[in-house]
Tab-separated table of C-alpha atoms in Angstrom:
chain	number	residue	atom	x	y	z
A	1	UNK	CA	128.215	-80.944	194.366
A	2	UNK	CA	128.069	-77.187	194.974
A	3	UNK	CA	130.728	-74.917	193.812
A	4	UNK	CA	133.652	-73.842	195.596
A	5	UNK	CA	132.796	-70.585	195.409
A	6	UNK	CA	129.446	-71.017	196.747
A	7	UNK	CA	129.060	-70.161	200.511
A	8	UNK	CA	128.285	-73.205	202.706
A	9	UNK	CA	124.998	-72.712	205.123
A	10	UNK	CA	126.074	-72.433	208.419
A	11	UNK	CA	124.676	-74.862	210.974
A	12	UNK	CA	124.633	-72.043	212.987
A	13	UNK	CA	121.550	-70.755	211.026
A	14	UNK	CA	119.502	-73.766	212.443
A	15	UNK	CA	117.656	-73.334	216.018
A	16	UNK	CA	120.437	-75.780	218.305
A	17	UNK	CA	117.179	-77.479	219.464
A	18	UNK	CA	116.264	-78.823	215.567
A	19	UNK	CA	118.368	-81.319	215.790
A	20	UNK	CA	116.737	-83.280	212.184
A	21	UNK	CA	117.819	-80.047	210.228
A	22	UNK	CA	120.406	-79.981	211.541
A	23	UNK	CA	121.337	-83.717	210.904
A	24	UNK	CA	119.861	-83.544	207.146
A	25	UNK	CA	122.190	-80.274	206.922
A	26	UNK	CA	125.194	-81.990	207.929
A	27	UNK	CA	124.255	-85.232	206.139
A	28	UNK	CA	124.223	-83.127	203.031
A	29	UNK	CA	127.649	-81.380	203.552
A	30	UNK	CA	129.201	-85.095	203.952
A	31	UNK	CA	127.558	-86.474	200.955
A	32	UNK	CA	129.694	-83.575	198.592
A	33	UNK	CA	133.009	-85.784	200.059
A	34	UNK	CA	134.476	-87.485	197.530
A	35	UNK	CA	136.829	-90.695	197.117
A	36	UNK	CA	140.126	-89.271	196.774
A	37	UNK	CA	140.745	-92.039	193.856
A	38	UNK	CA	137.360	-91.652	191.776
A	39	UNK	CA	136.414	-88.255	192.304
A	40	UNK	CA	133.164	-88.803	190.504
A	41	UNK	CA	131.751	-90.883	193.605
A	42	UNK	CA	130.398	-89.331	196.927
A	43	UNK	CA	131.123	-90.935	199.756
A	44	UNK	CA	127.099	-91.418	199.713
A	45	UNK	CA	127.432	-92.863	196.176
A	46	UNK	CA	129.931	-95.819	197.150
A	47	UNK	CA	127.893	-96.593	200.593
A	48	UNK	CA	130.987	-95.300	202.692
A	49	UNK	CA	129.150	-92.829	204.671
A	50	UNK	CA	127.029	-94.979	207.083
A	51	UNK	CA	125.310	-92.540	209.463
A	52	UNK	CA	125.381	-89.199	211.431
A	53	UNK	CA	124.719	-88.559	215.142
A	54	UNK	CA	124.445	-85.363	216.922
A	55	UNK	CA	125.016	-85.829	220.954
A	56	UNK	CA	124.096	-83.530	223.400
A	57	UNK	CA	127.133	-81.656	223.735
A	58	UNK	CA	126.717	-80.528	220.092
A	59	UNK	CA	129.311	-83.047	218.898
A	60	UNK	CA	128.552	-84.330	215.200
A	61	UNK	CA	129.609	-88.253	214.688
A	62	UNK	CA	129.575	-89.371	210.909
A	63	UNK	CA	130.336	-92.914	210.495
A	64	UNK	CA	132.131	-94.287	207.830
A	65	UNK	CA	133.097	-97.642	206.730
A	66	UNK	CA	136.426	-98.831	204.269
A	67	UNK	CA	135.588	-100.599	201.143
A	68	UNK	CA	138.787	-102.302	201.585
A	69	UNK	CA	140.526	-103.232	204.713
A	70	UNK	CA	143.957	-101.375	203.323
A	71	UNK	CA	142.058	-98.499	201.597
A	72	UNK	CA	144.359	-95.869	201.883
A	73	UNK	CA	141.805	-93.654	201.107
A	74	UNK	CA	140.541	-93.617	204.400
A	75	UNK	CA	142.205	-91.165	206.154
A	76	UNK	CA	142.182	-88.627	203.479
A	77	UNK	CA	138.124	-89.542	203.315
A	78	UNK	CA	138.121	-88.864	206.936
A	79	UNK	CA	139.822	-85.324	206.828
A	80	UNK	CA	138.050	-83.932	203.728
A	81	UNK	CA	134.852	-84.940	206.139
A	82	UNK	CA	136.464	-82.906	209.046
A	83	UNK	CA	137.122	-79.817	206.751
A	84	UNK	CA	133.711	-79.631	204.874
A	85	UNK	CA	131.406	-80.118	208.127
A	86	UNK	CA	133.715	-77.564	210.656
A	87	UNK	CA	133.528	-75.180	207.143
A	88	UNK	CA	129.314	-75.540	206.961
A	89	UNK	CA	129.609	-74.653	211.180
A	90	UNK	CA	129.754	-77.875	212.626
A	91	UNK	CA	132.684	-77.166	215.140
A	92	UNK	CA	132.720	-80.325	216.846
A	93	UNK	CA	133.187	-83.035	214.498
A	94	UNK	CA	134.438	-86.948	214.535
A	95	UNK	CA	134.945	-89.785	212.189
A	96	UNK	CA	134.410	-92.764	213.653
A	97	UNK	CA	135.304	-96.200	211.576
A	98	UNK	CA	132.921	-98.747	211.339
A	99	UNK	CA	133.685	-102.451	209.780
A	100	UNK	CA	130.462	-103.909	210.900
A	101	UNK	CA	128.256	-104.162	208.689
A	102	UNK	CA	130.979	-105.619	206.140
A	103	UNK	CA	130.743	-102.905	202.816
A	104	UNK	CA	130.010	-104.675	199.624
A	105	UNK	CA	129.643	-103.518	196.333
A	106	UNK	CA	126.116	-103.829	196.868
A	107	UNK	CA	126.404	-100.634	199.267
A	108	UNK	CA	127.379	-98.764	196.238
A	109	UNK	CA	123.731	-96.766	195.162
A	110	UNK	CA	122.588	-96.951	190.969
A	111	UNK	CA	123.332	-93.323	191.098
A	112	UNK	CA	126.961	-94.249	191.693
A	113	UNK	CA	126.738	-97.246	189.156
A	114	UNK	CA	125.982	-94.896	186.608
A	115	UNK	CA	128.702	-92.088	187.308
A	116	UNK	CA	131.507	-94.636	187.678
A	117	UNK	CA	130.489	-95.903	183.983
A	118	UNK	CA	130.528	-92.493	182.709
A	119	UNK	CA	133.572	-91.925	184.347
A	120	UNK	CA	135.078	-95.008	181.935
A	121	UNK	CA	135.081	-97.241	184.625
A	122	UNK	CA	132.848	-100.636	184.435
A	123	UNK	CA	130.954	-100.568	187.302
A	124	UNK	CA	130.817	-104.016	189.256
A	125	UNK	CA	129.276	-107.060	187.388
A	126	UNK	CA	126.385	-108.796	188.191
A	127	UNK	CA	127.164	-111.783	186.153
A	128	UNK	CA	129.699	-112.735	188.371
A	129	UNK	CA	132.131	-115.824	187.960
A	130	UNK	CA	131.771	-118.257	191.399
A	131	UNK	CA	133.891	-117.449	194.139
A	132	UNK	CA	136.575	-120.574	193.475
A	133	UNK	CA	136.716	-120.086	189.680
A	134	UNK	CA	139.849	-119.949	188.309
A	135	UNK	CA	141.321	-117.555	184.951
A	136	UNK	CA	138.407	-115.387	185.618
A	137	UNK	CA	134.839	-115.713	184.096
A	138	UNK	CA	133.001	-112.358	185.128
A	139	UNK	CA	131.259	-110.513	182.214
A	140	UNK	CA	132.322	-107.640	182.539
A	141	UNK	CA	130.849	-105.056	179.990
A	142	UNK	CA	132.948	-102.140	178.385
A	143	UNK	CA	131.898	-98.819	179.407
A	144	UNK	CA	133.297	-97.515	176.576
A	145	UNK	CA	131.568	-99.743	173.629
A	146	UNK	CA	129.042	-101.440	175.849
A	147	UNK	CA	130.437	-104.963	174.094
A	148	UNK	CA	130.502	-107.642	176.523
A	149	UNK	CA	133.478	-109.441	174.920
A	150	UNK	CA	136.342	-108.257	177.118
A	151	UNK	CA	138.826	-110.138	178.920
A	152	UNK	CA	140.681	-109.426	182.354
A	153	UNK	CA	144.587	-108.325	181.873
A	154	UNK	CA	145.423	-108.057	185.170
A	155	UNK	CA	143.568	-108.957	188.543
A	156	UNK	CA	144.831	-106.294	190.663
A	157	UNK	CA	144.654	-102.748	189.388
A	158	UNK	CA	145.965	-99.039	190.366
A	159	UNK	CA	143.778	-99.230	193.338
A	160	UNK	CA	142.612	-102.340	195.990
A	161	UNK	CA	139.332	-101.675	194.001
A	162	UNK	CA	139.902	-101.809	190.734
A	163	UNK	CA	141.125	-104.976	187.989
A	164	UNK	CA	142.287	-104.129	184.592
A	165	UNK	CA	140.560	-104.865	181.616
A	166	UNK	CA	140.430	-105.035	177.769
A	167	UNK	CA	137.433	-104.854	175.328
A	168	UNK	CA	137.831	-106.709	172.232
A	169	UNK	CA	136.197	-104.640	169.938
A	170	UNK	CA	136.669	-101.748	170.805
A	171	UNK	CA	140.598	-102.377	172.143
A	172	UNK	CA	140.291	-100.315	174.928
A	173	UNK	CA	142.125	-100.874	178.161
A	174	UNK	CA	139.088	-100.283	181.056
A	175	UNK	CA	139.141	-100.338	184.365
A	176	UNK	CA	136.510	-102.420	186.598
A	177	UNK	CA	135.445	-102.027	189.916
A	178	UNK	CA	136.056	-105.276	191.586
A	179	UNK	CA	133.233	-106.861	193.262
A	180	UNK	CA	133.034	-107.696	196.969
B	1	UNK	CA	163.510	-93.005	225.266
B	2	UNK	CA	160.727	-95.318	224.149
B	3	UNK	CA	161.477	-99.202	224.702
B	4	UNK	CA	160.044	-102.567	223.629
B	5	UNK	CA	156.547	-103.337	225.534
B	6	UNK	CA	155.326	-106.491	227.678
B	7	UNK	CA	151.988	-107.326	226.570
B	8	UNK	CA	149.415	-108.207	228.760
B	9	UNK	CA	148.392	-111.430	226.956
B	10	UNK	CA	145.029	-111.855	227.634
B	11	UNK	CA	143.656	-115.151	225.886
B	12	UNK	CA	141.690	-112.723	223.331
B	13	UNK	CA	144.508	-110.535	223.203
B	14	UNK	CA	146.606	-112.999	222.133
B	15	UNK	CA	144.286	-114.286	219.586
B	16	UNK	CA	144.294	-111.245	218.274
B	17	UNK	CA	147.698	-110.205	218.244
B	18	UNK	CA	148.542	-113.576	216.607
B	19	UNK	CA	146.433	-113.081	213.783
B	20	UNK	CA	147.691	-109.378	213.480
B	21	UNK	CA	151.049	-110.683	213.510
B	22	UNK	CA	150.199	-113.105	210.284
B	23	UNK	CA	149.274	-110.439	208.400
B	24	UNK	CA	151.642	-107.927	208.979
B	25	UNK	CA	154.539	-110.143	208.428
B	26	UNK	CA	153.346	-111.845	205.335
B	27	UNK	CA	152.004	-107.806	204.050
B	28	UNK	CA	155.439	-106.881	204.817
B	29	UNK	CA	157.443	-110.200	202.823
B	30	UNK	CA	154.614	-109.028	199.995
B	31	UNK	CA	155.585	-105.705	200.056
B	32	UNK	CA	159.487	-106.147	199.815
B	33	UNK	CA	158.401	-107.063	196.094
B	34	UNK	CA	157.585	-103.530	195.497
B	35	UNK	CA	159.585	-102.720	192.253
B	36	UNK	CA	161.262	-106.366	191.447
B	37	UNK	CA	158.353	-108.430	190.382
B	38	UNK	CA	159.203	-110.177	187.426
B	39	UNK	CA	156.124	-107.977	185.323
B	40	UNK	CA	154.549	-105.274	186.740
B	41	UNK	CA	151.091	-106.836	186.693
B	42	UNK	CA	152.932	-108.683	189.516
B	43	UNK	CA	154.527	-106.296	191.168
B	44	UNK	CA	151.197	-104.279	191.504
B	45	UNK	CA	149.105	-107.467	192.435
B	46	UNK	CA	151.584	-108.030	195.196
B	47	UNK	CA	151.407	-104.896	196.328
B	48	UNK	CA	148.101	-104.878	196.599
B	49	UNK	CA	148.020	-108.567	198.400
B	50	UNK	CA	150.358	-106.631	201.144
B	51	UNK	CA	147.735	-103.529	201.188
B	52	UNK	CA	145.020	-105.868	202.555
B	53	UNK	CA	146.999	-107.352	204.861
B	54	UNK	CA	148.646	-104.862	206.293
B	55	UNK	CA	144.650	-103.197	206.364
B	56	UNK	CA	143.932	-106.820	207.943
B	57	UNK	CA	146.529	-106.221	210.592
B	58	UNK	CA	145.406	-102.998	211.551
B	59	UNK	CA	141.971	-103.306	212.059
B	60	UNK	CA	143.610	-106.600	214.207
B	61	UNK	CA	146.312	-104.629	216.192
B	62	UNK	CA	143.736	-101.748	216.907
B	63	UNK	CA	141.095	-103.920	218.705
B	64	UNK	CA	144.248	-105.712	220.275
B	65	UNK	CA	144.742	-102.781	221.835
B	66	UNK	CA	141.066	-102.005	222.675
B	67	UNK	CA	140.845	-105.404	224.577
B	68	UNK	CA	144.574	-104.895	226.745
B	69	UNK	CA	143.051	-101.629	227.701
B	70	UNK	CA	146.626	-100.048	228.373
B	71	UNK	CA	145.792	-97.491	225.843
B	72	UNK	CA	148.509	-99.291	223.318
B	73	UNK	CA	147.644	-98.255	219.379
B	74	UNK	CA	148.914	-100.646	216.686
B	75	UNK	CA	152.103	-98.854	216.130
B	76	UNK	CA	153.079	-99.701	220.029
B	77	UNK	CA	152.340	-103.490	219.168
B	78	UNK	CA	153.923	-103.206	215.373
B	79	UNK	CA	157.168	-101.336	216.419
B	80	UNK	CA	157.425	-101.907	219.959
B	81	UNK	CA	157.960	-105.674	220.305
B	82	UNK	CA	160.788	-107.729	219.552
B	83	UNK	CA	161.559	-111.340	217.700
B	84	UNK	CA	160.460	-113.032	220.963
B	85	UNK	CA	156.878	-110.607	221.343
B	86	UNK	CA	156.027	-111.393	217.942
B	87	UNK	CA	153.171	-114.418	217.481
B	88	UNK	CA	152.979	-114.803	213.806
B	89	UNK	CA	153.021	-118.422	211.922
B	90	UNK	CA	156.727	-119.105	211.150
B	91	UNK	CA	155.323	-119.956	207.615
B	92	UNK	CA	155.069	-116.272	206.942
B	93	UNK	CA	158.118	-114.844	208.324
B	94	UNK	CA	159.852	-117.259	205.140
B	95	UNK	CA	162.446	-115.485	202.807
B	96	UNK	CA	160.445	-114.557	199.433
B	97	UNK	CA	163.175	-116.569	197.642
B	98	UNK	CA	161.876	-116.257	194.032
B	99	UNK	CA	158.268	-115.792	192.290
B	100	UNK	CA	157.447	-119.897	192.843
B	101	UNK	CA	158.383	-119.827	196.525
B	102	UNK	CA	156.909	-116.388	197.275
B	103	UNK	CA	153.496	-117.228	195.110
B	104	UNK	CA	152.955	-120.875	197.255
B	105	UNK	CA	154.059	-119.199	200.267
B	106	UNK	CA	150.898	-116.815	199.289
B	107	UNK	CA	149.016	-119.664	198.333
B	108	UNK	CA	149.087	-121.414	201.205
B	109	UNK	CA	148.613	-119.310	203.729
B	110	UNK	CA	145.485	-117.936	201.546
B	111	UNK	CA	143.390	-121.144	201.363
B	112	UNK	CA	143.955	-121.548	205.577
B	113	UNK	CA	142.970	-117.519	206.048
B	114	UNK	CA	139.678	-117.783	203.491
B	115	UNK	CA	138.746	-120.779	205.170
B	116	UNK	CA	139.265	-119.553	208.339
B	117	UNK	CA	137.908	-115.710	208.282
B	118	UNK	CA	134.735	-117.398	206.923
B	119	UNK	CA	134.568	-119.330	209.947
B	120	UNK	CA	135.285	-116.442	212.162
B	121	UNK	CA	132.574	-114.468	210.803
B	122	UNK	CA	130.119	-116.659	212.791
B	123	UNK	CA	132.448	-115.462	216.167
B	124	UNK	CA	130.491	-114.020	219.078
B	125	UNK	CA	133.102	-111.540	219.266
B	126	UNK	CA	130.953	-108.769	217.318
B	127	UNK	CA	134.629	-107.064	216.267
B	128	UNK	CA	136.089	-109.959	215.388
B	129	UNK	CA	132.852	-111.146	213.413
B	130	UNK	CA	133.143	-107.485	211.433
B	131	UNK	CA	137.134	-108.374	210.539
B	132	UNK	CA	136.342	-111.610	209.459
B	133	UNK	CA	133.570	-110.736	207.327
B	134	UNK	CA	136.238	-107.733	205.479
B	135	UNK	CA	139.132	-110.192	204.983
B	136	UNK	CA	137.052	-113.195	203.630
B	137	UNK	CA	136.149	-111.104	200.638
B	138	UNK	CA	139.906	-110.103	200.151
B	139	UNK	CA	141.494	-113.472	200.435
B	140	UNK	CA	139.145	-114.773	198.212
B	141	UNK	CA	141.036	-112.489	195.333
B	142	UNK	CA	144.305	-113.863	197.303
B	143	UNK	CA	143.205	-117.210	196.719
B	144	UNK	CA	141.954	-117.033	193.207
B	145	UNK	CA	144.936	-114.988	191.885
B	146	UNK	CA	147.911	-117.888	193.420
B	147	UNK	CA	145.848	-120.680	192.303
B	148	UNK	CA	146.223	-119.705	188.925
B	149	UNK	CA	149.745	-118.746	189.227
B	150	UNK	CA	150.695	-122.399	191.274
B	151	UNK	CA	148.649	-124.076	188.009
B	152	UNK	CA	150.701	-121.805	185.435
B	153	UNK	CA	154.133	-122.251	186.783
B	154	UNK	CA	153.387	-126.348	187.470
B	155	UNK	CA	151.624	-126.950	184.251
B	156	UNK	CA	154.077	-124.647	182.468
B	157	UNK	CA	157.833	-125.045	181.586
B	158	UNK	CA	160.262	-127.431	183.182
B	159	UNK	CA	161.991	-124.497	184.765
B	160	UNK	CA	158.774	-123.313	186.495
B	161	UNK	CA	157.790	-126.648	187.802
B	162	UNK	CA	161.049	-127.244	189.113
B	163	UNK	CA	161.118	-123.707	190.743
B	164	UNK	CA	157.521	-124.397	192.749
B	165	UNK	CA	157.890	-127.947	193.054
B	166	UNK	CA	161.028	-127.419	195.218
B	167	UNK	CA	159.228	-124.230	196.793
B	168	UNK	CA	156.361	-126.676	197.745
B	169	UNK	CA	159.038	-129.262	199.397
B	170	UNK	CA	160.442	-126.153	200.935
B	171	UNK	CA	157.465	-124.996	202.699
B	172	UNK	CA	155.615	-127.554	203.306
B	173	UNK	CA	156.813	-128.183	206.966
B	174	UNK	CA	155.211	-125.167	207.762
B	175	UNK	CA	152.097	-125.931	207.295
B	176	UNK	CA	151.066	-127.657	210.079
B	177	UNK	CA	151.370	-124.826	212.401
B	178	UNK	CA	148.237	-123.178	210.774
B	179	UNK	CA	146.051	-125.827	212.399
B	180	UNK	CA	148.056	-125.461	215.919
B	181	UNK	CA	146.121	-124.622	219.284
B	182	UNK	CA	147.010	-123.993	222.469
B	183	UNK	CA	145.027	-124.159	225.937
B	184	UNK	CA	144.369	-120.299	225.503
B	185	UNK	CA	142.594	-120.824	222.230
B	186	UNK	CA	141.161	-123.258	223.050
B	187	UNK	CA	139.282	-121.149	225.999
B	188	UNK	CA	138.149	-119.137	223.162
B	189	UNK	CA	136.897	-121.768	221.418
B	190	UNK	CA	134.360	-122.944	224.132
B	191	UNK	CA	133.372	-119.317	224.261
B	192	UNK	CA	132.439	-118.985	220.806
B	193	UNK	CA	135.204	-116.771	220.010
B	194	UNK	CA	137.369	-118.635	218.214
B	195	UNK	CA	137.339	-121.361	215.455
B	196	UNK	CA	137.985	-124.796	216.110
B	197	UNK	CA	141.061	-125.104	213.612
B	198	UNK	CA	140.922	-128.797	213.792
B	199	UNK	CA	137.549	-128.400	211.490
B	200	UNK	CA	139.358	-126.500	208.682
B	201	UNK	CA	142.295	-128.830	207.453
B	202	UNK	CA	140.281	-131.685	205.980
B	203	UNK	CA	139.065	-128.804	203.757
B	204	UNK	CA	141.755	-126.877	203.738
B	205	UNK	CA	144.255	-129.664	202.188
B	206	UNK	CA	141.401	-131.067	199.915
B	207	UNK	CA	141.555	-126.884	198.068
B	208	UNK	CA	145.145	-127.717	197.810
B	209	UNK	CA	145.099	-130.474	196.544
B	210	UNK	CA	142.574	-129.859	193.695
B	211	UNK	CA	145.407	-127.048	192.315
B	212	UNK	CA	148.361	-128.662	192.745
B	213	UNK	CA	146.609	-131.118	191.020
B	214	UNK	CA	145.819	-129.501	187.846
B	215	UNK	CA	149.749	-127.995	188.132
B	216	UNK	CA	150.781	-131.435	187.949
B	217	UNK	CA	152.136	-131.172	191.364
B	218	UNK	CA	151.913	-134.234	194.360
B	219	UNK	CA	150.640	-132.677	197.299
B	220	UNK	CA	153.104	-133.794	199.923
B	221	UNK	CA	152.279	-136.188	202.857
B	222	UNK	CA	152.190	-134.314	206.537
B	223	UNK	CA	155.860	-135.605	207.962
B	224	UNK	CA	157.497	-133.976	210.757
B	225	UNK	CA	156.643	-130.193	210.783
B	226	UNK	CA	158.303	-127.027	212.291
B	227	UNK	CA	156.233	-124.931	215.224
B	228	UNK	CA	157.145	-122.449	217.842
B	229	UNK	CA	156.241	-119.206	216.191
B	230	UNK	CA	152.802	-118.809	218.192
B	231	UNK	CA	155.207	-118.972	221.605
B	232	UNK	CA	157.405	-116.032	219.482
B	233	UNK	CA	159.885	-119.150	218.778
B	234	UNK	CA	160.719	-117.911	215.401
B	235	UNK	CA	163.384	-119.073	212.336
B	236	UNK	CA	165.948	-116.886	212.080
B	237	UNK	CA	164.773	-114.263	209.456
B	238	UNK	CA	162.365	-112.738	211.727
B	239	UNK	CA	164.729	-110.835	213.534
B	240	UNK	CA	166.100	-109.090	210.113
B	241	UNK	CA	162.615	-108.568	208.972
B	242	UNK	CA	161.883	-106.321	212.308
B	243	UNK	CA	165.110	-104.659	211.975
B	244	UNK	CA	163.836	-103.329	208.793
B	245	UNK	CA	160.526	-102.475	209.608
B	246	UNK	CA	161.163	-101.025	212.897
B	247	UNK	CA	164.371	-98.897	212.220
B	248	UNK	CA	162.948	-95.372	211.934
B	249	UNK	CA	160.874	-95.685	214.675
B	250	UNK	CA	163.797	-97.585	216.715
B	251	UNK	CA	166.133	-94.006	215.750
B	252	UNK	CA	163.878	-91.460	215.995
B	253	UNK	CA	161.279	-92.686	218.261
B	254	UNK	CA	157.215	-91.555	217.598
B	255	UNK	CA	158.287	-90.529	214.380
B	256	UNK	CA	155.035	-89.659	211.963
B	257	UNK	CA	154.599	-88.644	208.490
């Protein structure tokens, strides 16, 4: 992510007519959004921006899609996305929300698998318990340690996204992006 | 000054304000928790069960709104109706009473709404489809996280099996009202809109069972069972559920944050 201090390009500096640059320009700006709750992730890096479309009248859609239906993230998403594309020249800008295709964690790229486990959060497991079982089976590794004997404390964590967890060996409290 | 609305109910509208309704009622009972769950694992687990309801009921009440075409946004349908406007299962408008009650209340409702958003994401409504395929993954957590609870407190002490044994007699009348379908839905059903309920409760009581099974609990036999809420025919703790949840907006109308 650039600087704040660094100027943004303005889309002004693009002929109107190139309307790729322009695209890959704006597609750019969005992907420096962050979430609000794990400011390590771009919006690109947890598959929430979908796509961008510039109409004829100059307006720029960028689509986005919750990870969660109650993600309260949204909105502030949405804004930051408003305020970083009108501040790169884009004055005609809209969010729209899309829910179709659902978002999984499977939207989320390795890039973003990576930061979130340098960030100390355990990205989401791919040993996965089935989808009835009960007192929770996932194997969920520590990004701390990387031991793979932890255990859940609590389903439900300080986001919709997130459980708690607890590494054995290393007794640190993690948390772990839920999978969906 | 604004006043309550009249709906053009629509057979998808109503669908879809029904199953907005369900959500936002039970998000709301969920979110009266906030800050008196017995742990605070709890109290943020419930809190976060309300979150993706209420997120359920939005996404609902929005494309509600979309398909009456008056221009109405899911704050009009939310604050803007009264008792009798409302469409939601009477099961959810139910007092919390204590953990038990409020934790089979949850469970409940959760095995019928995983069930039946899986279902729903084979809908030829494309929305609809999209909502479905959000909330499936959610309830799933909904599902998982009660079931343990319904096997810890009915496998646990004889206080806690008391507590959700008599939450389970308590309820239990409610239940049949999930499966309930009118000529309207039934419209939408031939369409491929809507889900057949009538498909889902063989299933639906056979999850049940296998829980309150392993909580040592006997899954009650279907007697006579209470209705009405789909024809906004509700109990009588609707009414001072909306009284809470509307009051701002009823005093200073179009209020925002």
């Amino acid at each position: 992510m650039a600087g704040r201090e660094s100027q943004p390009v303005p889309a002004t500096s693009f002929p109107l007519a190139d309307t790729d640059a322009r695209l890959a320009h704006a597609r750019s700006v969005a992907a420096t959004v962050t979430d609000p709750e794990i400011p390590v992730l771009s919006i690109d890096d947890l598959g929430v921006l979908r796509e961008l479309k510039l109409a004829l009248d100059g307006t720029l859609e960028v689509f986005i899609t919750p990870t969660y239906s109650g993600c309260p993230a949204m909105n502030m998403i949405a804004l930051e996305l408003e305020l970083a594309l009108e501040k790169a020249g884009f004055d005609r800008v809209k969010v729209t929300t899309v829910l179709s295709p659902a978002w999984t964690t499977d939207w989320m790229t390795e890039a973003g698998r990576r930061k979130l486990k340098e960030y100390g959060i355990a990205p989401p497991s791919e040993k996965r318990a089935g989808r009835g079982a009960l007192f929770g089976a996932d194997e969920v590794e520590c990004p701390r340690c990387g031991s793979v004997r932890t255990n859940r404390l609590a389903e439900f964590g300080s986001t919709s996204c997130k459980a708690l967890w607890q590494c054995q060996d290393c007794r640190e409290p993690f948390d772990y992006f839920k999978c969906h | 000054m604004a006043k309550t609305i009249r709906v053009n109910e629509t057979p998808l509208v109503l669908y879809t304000l029904r199953r907005a309704d369900d959500a936002l009622i039970l998000g709301h009972r969920l979110s009266e928790w906030c800050g008196h769950a017995p742990m605070m694992e709890e109290d943020m687990a419930l809190a976060n069960m309300a979150l993706d309801l209420i997120g359920q009921a939005r996404s609902l009440y929005t494309y509600a709104g979309e398909a009456e075409g008056e221009g109405r946004t899911e704050d009009d349908f939310a604050y803007w109706r009264d008792e009798r406007g409302y469409r939601n299962l009477l099961l959810v408008e139910q007092q919390n009473g204590d953990f038990a009650r409020t934790i089979l209340r949850q469970f409940l409702y959760a095995n019928f709404a995983d069930l039946y958003w899986r279902a729903m994401m084979a809908s030829k409504d494309e929305t609809l489809a999209a909502i479905a395929a959000k909330s499936e993954k959610e309830m799933a957590y909904h599902v998982r996280h009660t079931a343990e609870w319904v096997i810890r407190l009915g496998d646990g002490t004889t206080e806690s099996h008391a507590r959700i044994a008599a939450a389970l007699d308590g309820l239990w009348a409610y239940t049949g009202e999930l499966f309930e379908m009118d000529a309207s839905e039934k419209e939408l059903v031939d369409a491929g809109i809507a889900v057949d309920l009538s498909t889902l409760r063989a299933a639906w009581r056979d999850n049940v069972k296998a829980v309150l099974d392993e909580a040592t609990l006997i899954t009650p036999e279907d007697g006579w069972m209470q209705k009405g809420g789909r024809t906004g025919i509700h109990s009588e703790h609707l009414g001072h559920l909306l009284s809470e949840l509307q009051h701002v907006q009823h005093t200073i109308p179009g209020a925002v944050w």
